[in-house]
Amino acid sequence: MDFSIKASEPSKGLKTAAAAGGDAINVKTDCLVVGVFEQQALSGLAKQLDTASKGLLGRMVKRGELDGKLGSTVLLHEVAGWGAARVLLVGMGREAQLNAKSFAEATRAAVRALITTRAADAFWSLTATPVSGRDTAWAVRTAVIALRDATYRFTAMKSKVEAPAPALRKVVLTVAADDVKAARNAALQGGAIANGMALTKDLGNLPGNVCTPTYLAETARSLAKEFKLSSEILGPKQIEALKMGAFLSVSRGSVEPPRFIVLKYQGAAAKNAPIVLVGKGVTFDTGGISLKPGEGMDEMKYDMCGAGSVLGTLRAVAEMGLKLNVIAIVPATENMPSGLATKPGDIVTSMSGQTIEVLNTDAEGRLILCDALTYAERFKPAAVIDVATLTGACIIALGHINSGLFSKSDVLADQLLAAGRLAGDTAWRLPVEDEYQEQLKSNFADVANIGGRPAGSVTAACFLARFTEKYEWAHLDVAGTAWKSGAAKGATGRPVPLLTQFLIDREAR
Ligand code: BES
Ligand code: MN
Ligand code: ZN
């Protein structure tokens, strides 16, 4: 999809609105998208449209057909006096109550309605509406990401086309004349983030027999090539040489060889400490010998969504050319039962030297992450953030709205929470207090890999915390947010928006 920016009003040097591309009344487009506020006289572009159509919109308001309620949409076709083939009127709610949340909601509603029109090009004026506490760049990123997100389709595994692809190809976004430059940059950023999300979704949606550890490694290698990143991909022998006994205990039962993937983006001087992102890359989680029940097990192909999101984030960061250093680390493996598989009660030695009693082979995410987190020490990171579909308990705690955020650092936690709010990809903080370590006691090893049912997400985070003492660390449990189940089954691309916003903010400091 192609995005461009135009001024919504003539800038000072220009005589006519048309010269600045702001003549929306006459603009030739498949669909002009216009906001309407609730409980107030028509204003702005809606008022101009009303005048040009001899009061059509005013009459609709009187009849109660156009009320501006948040998220409502009304589509008008070929109205005399307007240049657009269609005009999509979008309810923005009450102007005084317009905030980031309601604006994003109106944006998503407008996107849905616009796509169903099958318009091939659109003129999008919502980005010219000021939103309290947010700048125009934010509104543009929000629109671009919402448009790309809603038009994403995963058809790679279909032998023939079922539904026609979305028709929308070109969108012109209008902004105040003074904001044009910032908006152009924001549109590029939004596009880069959307590309990162699309990669994350593709990797998640691919089945386990295609998206194997080797496939993830090949994806990282081709990203490295395309964006001039450096990559390092380790196989079983090298992983063993590193003494990653916890990681290897998970891959033992599988015929697919594990891969340990390191991808480096250098956007700043080498002396700048990097942000390290670690993603759980279990390309299929059967549970191992502690086998999962069959129902819905197909969704465990999504157990590599943490990995997908750190690769997607690196893609976005590289495309944006952010001036900081970021490293992605992905331990990739299947978790399978077999004669060679790790058994409940087996004790393994992690790269850190800590011994772990594997009481449940289905708590495998923490086993692969702990070795990756130890490996991360060598980069002397400014911060390490791991992303994992780690616990079913996180879905019980937070549902599918917020990702779980765990960190002992208030500063890092607050930065991540704020980035999530800004990007509309929110997280909610849960504790990682040492009091919970009690639940991870083992009679036979240094630590057990499960802590019982109470606070299952917290004890998982506490397990990881034992391997992160050398740096600032945060953990995102995306079990409830990385994909959707049911009729709309599919990866969401989360938490790529949160992570990229965090990195954009980090660059700006
Ligand atoms: N990948 C799962 C977590 C998961 C389950 C995510 C369902 C999303 C939906 C993880 O490896 C797992 O199996 N965790 C166990 C841990 C338990 C054995 C302590 C869980 O959550 O049941
Ligand atoms: Mn599991
Ligand atoms: Zn898992």
mmCIF file of C-alpha atoms in Angstrom, residues 106-433:
data_model
loop_
_atom_site.group_PDB
_atom_site.id
_atom_site.type_symbol
_atom_site.label_atom_id
_atom_site.label_comp_id
_atom_site.label_asym_id
_atom_site.label_seq_id
_atom_site.Cartn_x
_atom_site.Cartn_y
_atom_site.Cartn_z
ATOM 1 C CA ALA A 106 -12.515 5.779 15.257
ATOM 2 C CA THR A 107 -9.496 5.086 13.033
ATOM 3 C CA ARG A 108 -10.025 1.325 13.222
ATOM 4 C CA ALA A 109 -13.749 1.670 12.502
ATOM 5 C CA ALA A 110 -12.994 3.878 9.501
ATOM 6 C CA VAL A 111 -10.434 1.366 8.232
ATOM 7 C CA ARG A 112 -12.941 -1.494 8.438
ATOM 8 C CA ALA A 113 -15.624 0.482 6.595
ATOM 9 C CA LEU A 114 -13.166 1.751 3.989
ATOM 10 C CA ILE A 115 -11.953 -1.742 3.169
ATOM 11 C CA THR A 116 -15.469 -3.085 2.645
ATOM 12 C CA THR A 117 -16.129 -0.356 0.045
ATOM 13 C CA ARG A 118 -13.412 -1.932 -2.143
ATOM 14 C CA ALA A 119 -12.139 1.541 -3.000
ATOM 15 C CA ALA A 120 -8.701 1.348 -4.640
ATOM 16 C CA ASP A 121 -7.567 4.741 -3.408
ATOM 17 C CA ALA A 122 -8.625 6.987 -0.567
ATOM 18 C CA PHE A 123 -8.193 10.491 0.763
ATOM 19 C CA TRP A 124 -7.900 10.228 4.535
ATOM 20 C CA SER A 125 -8.580 13.431 6.485
ATOM 21 C CA LEU A 126 -8.827 12.076 10.051
ATOM 22 C CA THR A 127 -5.088 12.689 10.557
ATOM 23 C CA ALA A 128 -5.709 16.443 10.327
ATOM 24 C CA THR A 129 -7.778 16.351 13.549
ATOM 25 C CA PRO A 130 -5.778 17.403 16.621
ATOM 26 C CA VAL A 131 -5.760 14.838 19.445
ATOM 27 C CA SER A 132 -4.934 16.004 22.948
ATOM 28 C CA GLY A 133 -1.653 14.616 24.242
ATOM 29 C CA ARG A 134 -0.617 13.263 20.836
ATOM 30 C CA ASP A 135 1.114 14.825 17.846
ATOM 31 C CA THR A 136 0.303 14.471 14.161
ATOM 32 C CA ALA A 137 3.106 11.960 13.672
ATOM 33 C CA TRP A 138 1.311 9.685 16.123
ATOM 34 C CA ALA A 139 -2.001 10.040 14.249
ATOM 35 C CA VAL A 140 -0.274 9.198 10.964
ATOM 36 C CA ARG A 141 1.517 6.148 12.380
ATOM 37 C CA THR A 142 -1.769 4.999 13.925
ATOM 38 C CA ALA A 143 -3.618 5.300 10.602
ATOM 39 C CA VAL A 144 -0.893 3.650 8.525
ATOM 40 C CA ILE A 145 -0.528 0.717 10.916
ATOM 41 C CA ALA A 146 -4.318 0.251 11.216
ATOM 42 C CA LEU A 147 -4.708 0.265 7.419
ATOM 43 C CA ARG A 148 -1.878 -2.213 6.885
ATOM 44 C CA ASP A 149 -2.974 -4.404 9.788
ATOM 45 C CA ALA A 150 -6.532 -4.695 8.479
ATOM 46 C CA THR A 151 -5.460 -5.477 4.919
ATOM 47 C CA TYR A 152 -2.976 -8.178 5.949
ATOM 48 C CA ARG A 153 -3.905 -11.598 4.535
ATOM 49 C CA PHE A 154 -2.124 -14.911 5.015
ATOM 50 C CA THR A 155 -2.566 -16.877 1.791
ATOM 51 C CA ALA A 156 0.839 -18.545 1.495
ATOM 52 C CA MET A 157 -0.590 -22.014 2.132
ATOM 53 C CA LYS A 158 -3.715 -21.783 -0.076
ATOM 54 C CA SER A 159 -3.517 -23.500 -3.457
ATOM 55 C CA LYS A 160 -6.075 -21.137 -4.983
ATOM 56 C CA VAL A 161 -7.421 -17.697 -4.223
ATOM 57 C CA GLU A 162 -10.638 -17.799 -2.213
ATOM 58 C CA ALA A 163 -11.627 -14.207 -1.418
ATOM 59 C CA PRO A 164 -10.356 -11.329 -3.531
ATOM 60 C CA ALA A 165 -7.432 -9.452 -1.995
ATOM 61 C CA PRO A 166 -8.222 -6.053 -0.444
ATOM 62 C CA ALA A 167 -8.536 -3.457 -3.207
ATOM 63 C CA LEU A 168 -6.996 -0.484 -1.398
ATOM 64 C CA ARG A 169 -3.679 0.530 -2.988
ATOM 65 C CA LYS A 170 -3.126 4.233 -2.383
ATOM 66 C CA VAL A 171 -3.977 6.450 0.558
ATOM 67 C CA VAL A 172 -3.402 10.185 0.816
ATOM 68 C CA LEU A 173 -3.340 11.368 4.434
ATOM 69 C CA THR A 174 -3.942 15.024 5.147
ATOM 70 C CA VAL A 175 -2.331 16.942 7.991
ATOM 71 C CA ALA A 176 -1.914 20.593 9.005
ATOM 72 C CA ALA A 177 0.543 22.371 6.692
ATOM 73 C CA ASP A 178 3.147 22.781 9.440
ATOM 74 C CA ASP A 179 3.152 19.055 10.148
ATOM 75 C CA VAL A 180 3.801 17.776 6.632
ATOM 76 C CA LYS A 181 7.467 17.010 7.179
ATOM 77 C CA ALA A 182 6.971 15.168 10.455
ATOM 78 C CA ALA A 183 4.004 13.325 8.956
ATOM 79 C CA ARG A 184 6.073 12.066 6.001
ATOM 80 C CA ASN A 185 8.602 10.587 8.401
ATOM 81 C CA ALA A 186 5.794 9.111 10.503
ATOM 82 C CA ALA A 187 4.258 7.462 7.427
ATOM 83 C CA LEU A 188 7.619 5.825 6.676
ATOM 84 C CA GLN A 189 7.898 4.692 10.296
ATOM 85 C CA GLY A 190 4.344 3.343 10.245
ATOM 86 C CA GLY A 191 5.145 1.433 7.069
ATOM 87 C CA ALA A 192 8.288 -0.045 8.611
ATOM 88 C CA ILE A 193 6.396 -1.112 11.732
ATOM 89 C CA ALA A 194 3.637 -2.631 9.589
ATOM 90 C CA ASN A 195 6.274 -4.548 7.598
ATOM 91 C CA GLY A 196 7.748 -5.844 10.847
ATOM 92 C CA MET A 197 4.294 -6.885 12.054
ATOM 93 C CA ALA A 198 3.559 -8.635 8.753
ATOM 94 C CA LEU A 199 6.768 -10.653 9.084
ATOM 95 C CA THR A 200 5.847 -11.556 12.661
ATOM 96 C CA LYS A 201 2.347 -12.621 11.574
ATOM 97 C CA ASP A 202 3.622 -14.648 8.620
ATOM 98 C CA LEU A 203 6.063 -16.560 10.818
ATOM 99 C CA GLY A 204 3.364 -17.211 13.409
ATOM 100 C CA ASN A 205 0.734 -18.297 10.899
ATOM 101 C CA LEU A 206 3.018 -20.697 9.051
ATOM 102 C CA PRO A 207 2.454 -24.287 10.210
ATOM 103 C CA GLY A 208 4.980 -26.115 12.352
ATOM 104 C CA ASN A 209 6.048 -28.348 9.483
ATOM 105 C CA VAL A 210 7.168 -25.288 7.511
ATOM 106 C CA CYS A 211 8.244 -22.844 10.201
ATOM 107 C CA THR A 212 10.876 -25.039 11.861
ATOM 108 C CA PRO A 213 13.937 -23.844 13.794
ATOM 109 C CA THR A 214 15.854 -24.054 10.517
ATOM 110 C CA TYR A 215 13.213 -21.911 8.794
ATOM 111 C CA LEU A 216 13.483 -19.230 11.511
ATOM 112 C CA ALA A 217 17.252 -19.264 11.056
ATOM 113 C CA GLU A 218 16.910 -18.883 7.277
ATOM 114 C CA THR A 219 14.508 -15.977 7.818
ATOM 115 C CA ALA A 220 17.057 -14.283 10.081
ATOM 116 C CA ARG A 221 19.764 -14.896 7.479
ATOM 117 C CA SER A 222 17.733 -13.305 4.705
ATOM 118 C CA LEU A 223 16.877 -10.321 6.947
ATOM 119 C CA ALA A 224 20.589 -9.927 7.566
ATOM 120 C CA LYS A 225 21.228 -9.907 3.848
ATOM 121 C CA GLU A 226 18.424 -7.493 2.986
ATOM 122 C CA PHE A 227 19.185 -4.983 5.747
ATOM 123 C CA LYS A 228 22.947 -5.420 6.136
ATOM 124 C CA LEU A 229 22.733 -6.875 9.622
ATOM 125 C CA SER A 230 25.202 -9.341 11.012
ATOM 126 C CA SER A 231 23.918 -12.774 11.856
ATOM 127 C CA GLU A 232 25.251 -15.804 13.606
ATOM 128 C CA ILE A 233 23.427 -19.106 13.558
ATOM 129 C CA LEU A 234 24.506 -21.919 15.842
ATOM 130 C CA GLY A 235 23.619 -25.611 15.431
ATOM 131 C CA PRO A 236 23.521 -28.439 18.012
ATOM 132 C CA LYS A 237 27.310 -28.875 18.268
ATOM 133 C CA GLN A 238 27.982 -25.197 18.937
ATOM 134 C CA ILE A 239 25.054 -24.994 21.344
ATOM 135 C CA GLU A 240 26.501 -27.917 23.216
ATOM 136 C CA ALA A 241 29.933 -26.304 23.268
ATOM 137 C CA LEU A 242 28.320 -23.309 24.975
ATOM 138 C CA LYS A 243 26.977 -25.708 27.638
ATOM 139 C CA MET A 244 23.359 -24.724 27.065
ATOM 140 C CA GLY A 245 22.059 -27.836 28.802
ATOM 141 C CA ALA A 246 18.628 -26.381 29.515
ATOM 142 C CA PHE A 247 18.001 -25.368 25.885
ATOM 143 C CA LEU A 248 19.261 -28.710 24.586
ATOM 144 C CA SER A 249 17.055 -30.644 27.039
ATOM 145 C CA VAL A 250 14.020 -29.279 25.167
ATOM 146 C CA SER A 251 15.270 -30.116 21.681
ATOM 147 C CA ARG A 252 16.362 -33.666 22.613
ATOM 148 C CA GLY A 253 13.016 -35.243 21.739
ATOM 149 C CA SER A 254 12.823 -33.703 18.280
ATOM 150 C CA VAL A 255 14.182 -34.780 14.916
ATOM 151 C CA GLU A 256 14.378 -31.118 13.862
ATOM 152 C CA PRO A 257 17.766 -29.714 14.899
ATOM 153 C CA PRO A 258 17.711 -26.649 17.193
ATOM 154 C CA ARG A 259 19.068 -23.311 16.082
ATOM 155 C CA PHE A 260 20.462 -20.506 18.198
ATOM 156 C CA ILE A 261 20.010 -17.299 16.227
ATOM 157 C CA VAL A 262 21.796 -13.995 16.841
ATOM 158 C CA LEU A 263 20.967 -11.008 14.654
ATOM 159 C CA LYS A 264 22.679 -7.648 15.170
ATOM 160 C CA TYR A 265 21.617 -4.212 14.021
ATOM 161 C CA GLN A 266 24.177 -1.484 14.478
ATOM 162 C CA GLY A 267 22.691 1.986 14.112
ATOM 163 C CA ALA A 268 25.024 3.743 16.552
ATOM 164 C CA ALA A 269 28.716 3.698 17.476
ATOM 165 C CA ALA A 270 29.962 0.278 18.541
ATOM 166 C CA LYS A 271 30.668 1.563 22.059
ATOM 167 C CA ASN A 272 26.939 2.210 22.665
ATOM 168 C CA ALA A 273 25.527 -0.614 24.780
ATOM 169 C CA PRO A 274 22.872 -2.504 22.813
ATOM 170 C CA ILE A 275 19.277 -3.306 23.672
ATOM 171 C CA VAL A 276 18.985 -7.087 23.482
ATOM 172 C CA LEU A 277 15.649 -8.673 22.543
ATOM 173 C CA VAL A 278 15.256 -12.379 23.290
ATOM 174 C CA GLY A 279 12.361 -14.261 21.686
ATOM 175 C CA LYS A 280 10.994 -17.695 22.590
ATOM 176 C CA GLY A 281 11.206 -19.767 19.419
ATOM 177 C CA VAL A 282 9.368 -23.021 20.142
ATOM 178 C CA THR A 283 8.162 -23.786 16.615
ATOM 179 C CA PHE A 284 5.771 -26.395 17.984
ATOM 180 C CA ASP A 285 4.996 -27.151 21.619
ATOM 181 C CA THR A 286 3.430 -30.574 22.149
ATOM 182 C CA GLY A 287 4.346 -30.369 25.837
ATOM 183 C CA GLY A 288 6.925 -33.127 25.361
ATOM 184 C CA ILE A 289 6.518 -36.159 27.651
ATOM 185 C CA SER A 290 4.164 -34.008 29.763
ATOM 186 C CA LEU A 291 1.999 -34.100 26.646
ATOM 187 C CA LYS A 292 -0.671 -31.457 26.130
ATOM 188 C CA PRO A 293 -4.303 -32.475 25.542
ATOM 189 C CA GLY A 294 -5.187 -32.765 21.843
ATOM 190 C CA GLU A 295 -7.885 -30.141 21.610
ATOM 191 C CA GLY A 296 -6.589 -26.902 20.148
ATOM 192 C CA MET A 297 -3.026 -28.173 20.102
ATOM 193 C CA ASP A 298 -2.613 -26.843 16.550
ATOM 194 C CA GLU A 299 -2.332 -23.381 18.100
ATOM 195 C CA MET A 300 0.988 -24.376 19.627
ATOM 196 C CA LYS A 301 2.497 -23.573 16.234
ATOM 197 C CA TYR A 302 2.236 -20.023 17.608
ATOM 198 C CA ASP A 303 4.682 -20.829 20.393
ATOM 199 C CA MET A 304 7.411 -19.095 18.382
ATOM 200 C CA CYS A 305 5.571 -15.754 18.305
ATOM 201 C CA GLY A 306 8.092 -14.226 20.727
ATOM 202 C CA ALA A 307 10.831 -15.113 18.250
ATOM 203 C CA GLY A 308 8.719 -13.807 15.367
ATOM 204 C CA SER A 309 8.182 -10.519 17.181
ATOM 205 C CA VAL A 310 11.855 -9.878 17.882
ATOM 206 C CA LEU A 311 12.719 -10.616 14.240
ATOM 207 C CA GLY A 312 9.838 -8.355 13.137
ATOM 208 C CA THR A 313 11.018 -5.622 15.480
ATOM 209 C CA LEU A 314 14.556 -5.850 14.157
ATOM 210 C CA ARG A 315 13.220 -5.583 10.620
ATOM 211 C CA ALA A 316 11.259 -2.455 11.558
ATOM 212 C CA VAL A 317 14.221 -0.893 13.376
ATOM 213 C CA ALA A 318 16.539 -1.577 10.432
ATOM 214 C CA GLU A 319 14.059 -0.152 7.918
ATOM 215 C CA MET A 320 13.598 2.956 10.086
ATOM 216 C CA GLY A 321 17.375 3.247 10.486
ATOM 217 C CA LEU A 322 17.117 4.066 14.201
ATOM 218 C CA LYS A 323 20.315 5.395 15.719
ATOM 219 C CA LEU A 324 20.876 2.736 18.341
ATOM 220 C CA ASN A 325 22.221 -0.802 18.585
ATOM 221 C CA VAL A 326 19.779 -3.689 18.863
ATOM 222 C CA ILE A 327 20.489 -7.423 19.035
ATOM 223 C CA ALA A 328 17.890 -10.155 18.598
ATOM 224 C CA ILE A 329 18.517 -13.566 20.133
ATOM 225 C CA VAL A 330 16.278 -16.517 19.317
ATOM 226 C CA PRO A 331 16.643 -19.985 20.798
ATOM 227 C CA ALA A 332 14.622 -22.063 18.323
ATOM 228 C CA THR A 333 13.463 -25.638 18.847
ATOM 229 C CA GLU A 334 10.504 -27.987 18.792
ATOM 230 C CA ASN A 335 9.201 -29.520 22.017
ATOM 231 C CA MET A 336 8.385 -33.154 21.157
ATOM 232 C CA PRO A 337 7.927 -36.453 23.002
ATOM 233 C CA SER A 338 10.130 -39.362 21.885
ATOM 234 C CA GLY A 339 12.413 -42.046 23.247
ATOM 235 C CA LEU A 340 15.137 -39.451 23.497
ATOM 236 C CA ALA A 341 12.991 -36.756 25.088
ATOM 237 C CA THR A 342 13.659 -35.278 28.513
ATOM 238 C CA LYS A 343 11.537 -36.937 31.215
ATOM 239 C CA PRO A 344 9.850 -35.383 34.243
ATOM 240 C CA GLY A 345 12.369 -35.474 37.076
ATOM 241 C CA ASP A 346 15.395 -35.215 34.790
ATOM 242 C CA ILE A 347 17.977 -32.715 36.002
ATOM 243 C CA VAL A 348 19.833 -30.530 33.511
ATOM 244 C CA THR A 349 22.627 -27.988 33.867
ATOM 245 C CA SER A 350 22.030 -24.556 32.376
ATOM 246 C CA MET A 351 24.734 -22.418 30.762
ATOM 247 C CA SER A 352 24.822 -20.360 33.988
ATOM 248 C CA GLY A 353 25.812 -23.470 35.943
ATOM 249 C CA GLN A 354 22.525 -23.622 37.849
ATOM 250 C CA THR A 355 20.979 -27.095 37.820
ATOM 251 C CA ILE A 356 17.278 -27.416 36.981
ATOM 252 C CA GLU A 357 14.866 -30.218 37.869
ATOM 253 C CA VAL A 358 12.476 -30.567 34.929
ATOM 254 C CA LEU A 359 9.303 -31.470 36.792
ATOM 255 C CA ASN A 360 7.144 -30.718 33.767
ATOM 256 C CA THR A 361 8.477 -30.884 30.215
ATOM 257 C CA ASP A 362 5.686 -28.534 29.116
ATOM 258 C CA ALA A 363 7.336 -25.673 31.008
ATOM 259 C CA GLU A 364 9.944 -25.608 28.219
ATOM 260 C CA GLY A 365 9.924 -21.907 27.317
ATOM 261 C CA ARG A 366 11.826 -20.915 30.447
ATOM 262 C CA LEU A 367 14.364 -23.683 29.786
ATOM 263 C CA ILE A 368 15.336 -22.339 26.397
ATOM 264 C CA LEU A 369 15.118 -18.688 27.493
ATOM 265 C CA CYS A 370 17.344 -19.081 30.556
ATOM 266 C CA ASP A 371 20.312 -20.107 28.414
ATOM 267 C CA ALA A 372 19.643 -17.331 25.900
ATOM 268 C CA LEU A 373 19.490 -14.837 28.788
ATOM 269 C CA THR A 374 22.850 -16.054 30.087
ATOM 270 C CA TYR A 375 24.286 -15.784 26.577
ATOM 271 C CA ALA A 376 23.048 -12.164 26.412
ATOM 272 C CA GLU A 377 25.490 -11.172 29.189
ATOM 273 C CA ARG A 378 28.370 -11.123 26.715
ATOM 274 C CA PHE A 379 26.928 -8.069 24.969
ATOM 275 C CA LYS A 380 27.053 -5.913 28.147
ATOM 276 C CA PRO A 381 23.535 -4.774 27.266
ATOM 277 C CA ALA A 382 21.876 -1.500 28.263
ATOM 278 C CA ALA A 383 18.752 -3.634 28.776
ATOM 279 C CA VAL A 384 17.449 -7.081 27.882
ATOM 280 C CA ILE A 385 13.793 -7.675 27.056
ATOM 281 C CA ASP A 386 12.524 -11.174 26.471
ATOM 282 C CA VAL A 387 9.260 -11.913 24.683
ATOM 283 C CA ALA A 388 7.536 -15.259 25.113
ATOM 284 C CA THR A 389 4.227 -17.084 24.837
ATOM 285 C CA LEU A 390 5.231 -18.382 28.228
ATOM 286 C CA THR A 391 2.223 -19.291 30.346
ATOM 287 C CA GLY A 392 -1.434 -20.169 29.973
ATOM 288 C CA ALA A 393 -1.791 -18.542 33.400
ATOM 289 C CA CYS A 394 -1.076 -15.150 31.809
ATOM 290 C CA ILE A 395 -4.245 -15.539 29.721
ATOM 291 C CA ILE A 396 -6.175 -16.304 32.911
ATOM 292 C CA ALA A 397 -4.751 -13.176 34.559
ATOM 293 C CA LEU A 398 -4.966 -10.632 31.730
ATOM 294 C CA GLY A 399 -7.010 -12.188 28.928
ATOM 295 C CA HIS A 400 -6.268 -11.067 25.396
ATOM 296 C CA ILE A 401 -6.072 -7.313 26.027
ATOM 297 C CA ASN A 402 -2.764 -6.712 27.799
ATOM 298 C CA SER A 403 0.544 -8.522 27.557
ATOM 299 C CA GLY A 404 2.057 -9.364 30.934
ATOM 300 C CA LEU A 405 5.053 -7.226 31.858
ATOM 301 C CA PHE A 406 7.546 -8.261 34.514
ATOM 302 C CA SER A 407 10.598 -6.317 35.616
ATOM 303 C CA LYS A 408 12.486 -5.510 38.775
ATOM 304 C CA SER A 409 13.391 -2.141 37.238
ATOM 305 C CA ASP A 410 10.682 0.503 37.685
ATOM 306 C CA VAL A 411 12.350 2.735 35.122
ATOM 307 C CA LEU A 412 12.460 0.070 32.401
ATOM 308 C CA ALA A 413 8.944 -1.134 33.252
ATOM 309 C CA ASP A 414 7.542 2.397 33.028
ATOM 310 C CA GLN A 415 9.239 2.994 29.674
ATOM 311 C CA LEU A 416 7.742 -0.200 28.260
ATOM 312 C CA LEU A 417 4.275 0.499 29.677
ATOM 313 C CA ALA A 418 4.335 4.030 28.230
ATOM 314 C CA ALA A 419 5.497 2.758 24.834
ATOM 315 C CA GLY A 420 2.659 0.232 24.844
ATOM 316 C CA ARG A 421 0.082 2.924 25.588
ATOM 317 C CA LEU A 422 1.449 5.181 22.857
ATOM 318 C CA ALA A 423 1.424 2.356 20.316
ATOM 319 C CA GLY A 424 -1.989 1.024 21.357
ATOM 320 C CA ASP A 425 -0.286 -2.300 22.157
ATOM 321 C CA THR A 426 -0.623 -2.302 25.902
ATOM 322 C CA ALA A 427 0.978 -4.308 28.685
ATOM 323 C CA TRP A 428 0.095 -4.615 32.366
ATOM 324 C CA ARG A 429 2.720 -5.000 35.053
ATOM 325 C CA LEU A 430 2.726 -8.051 37.316
ATOM 326 C CA PRO A 431 5.186 -8.692 40.146
ATOM 327 C CA VAL A 432 8.548 -10.485 40.085
ATOM 328 C CA GLU A 433 9.236 -10.539 43.796
#
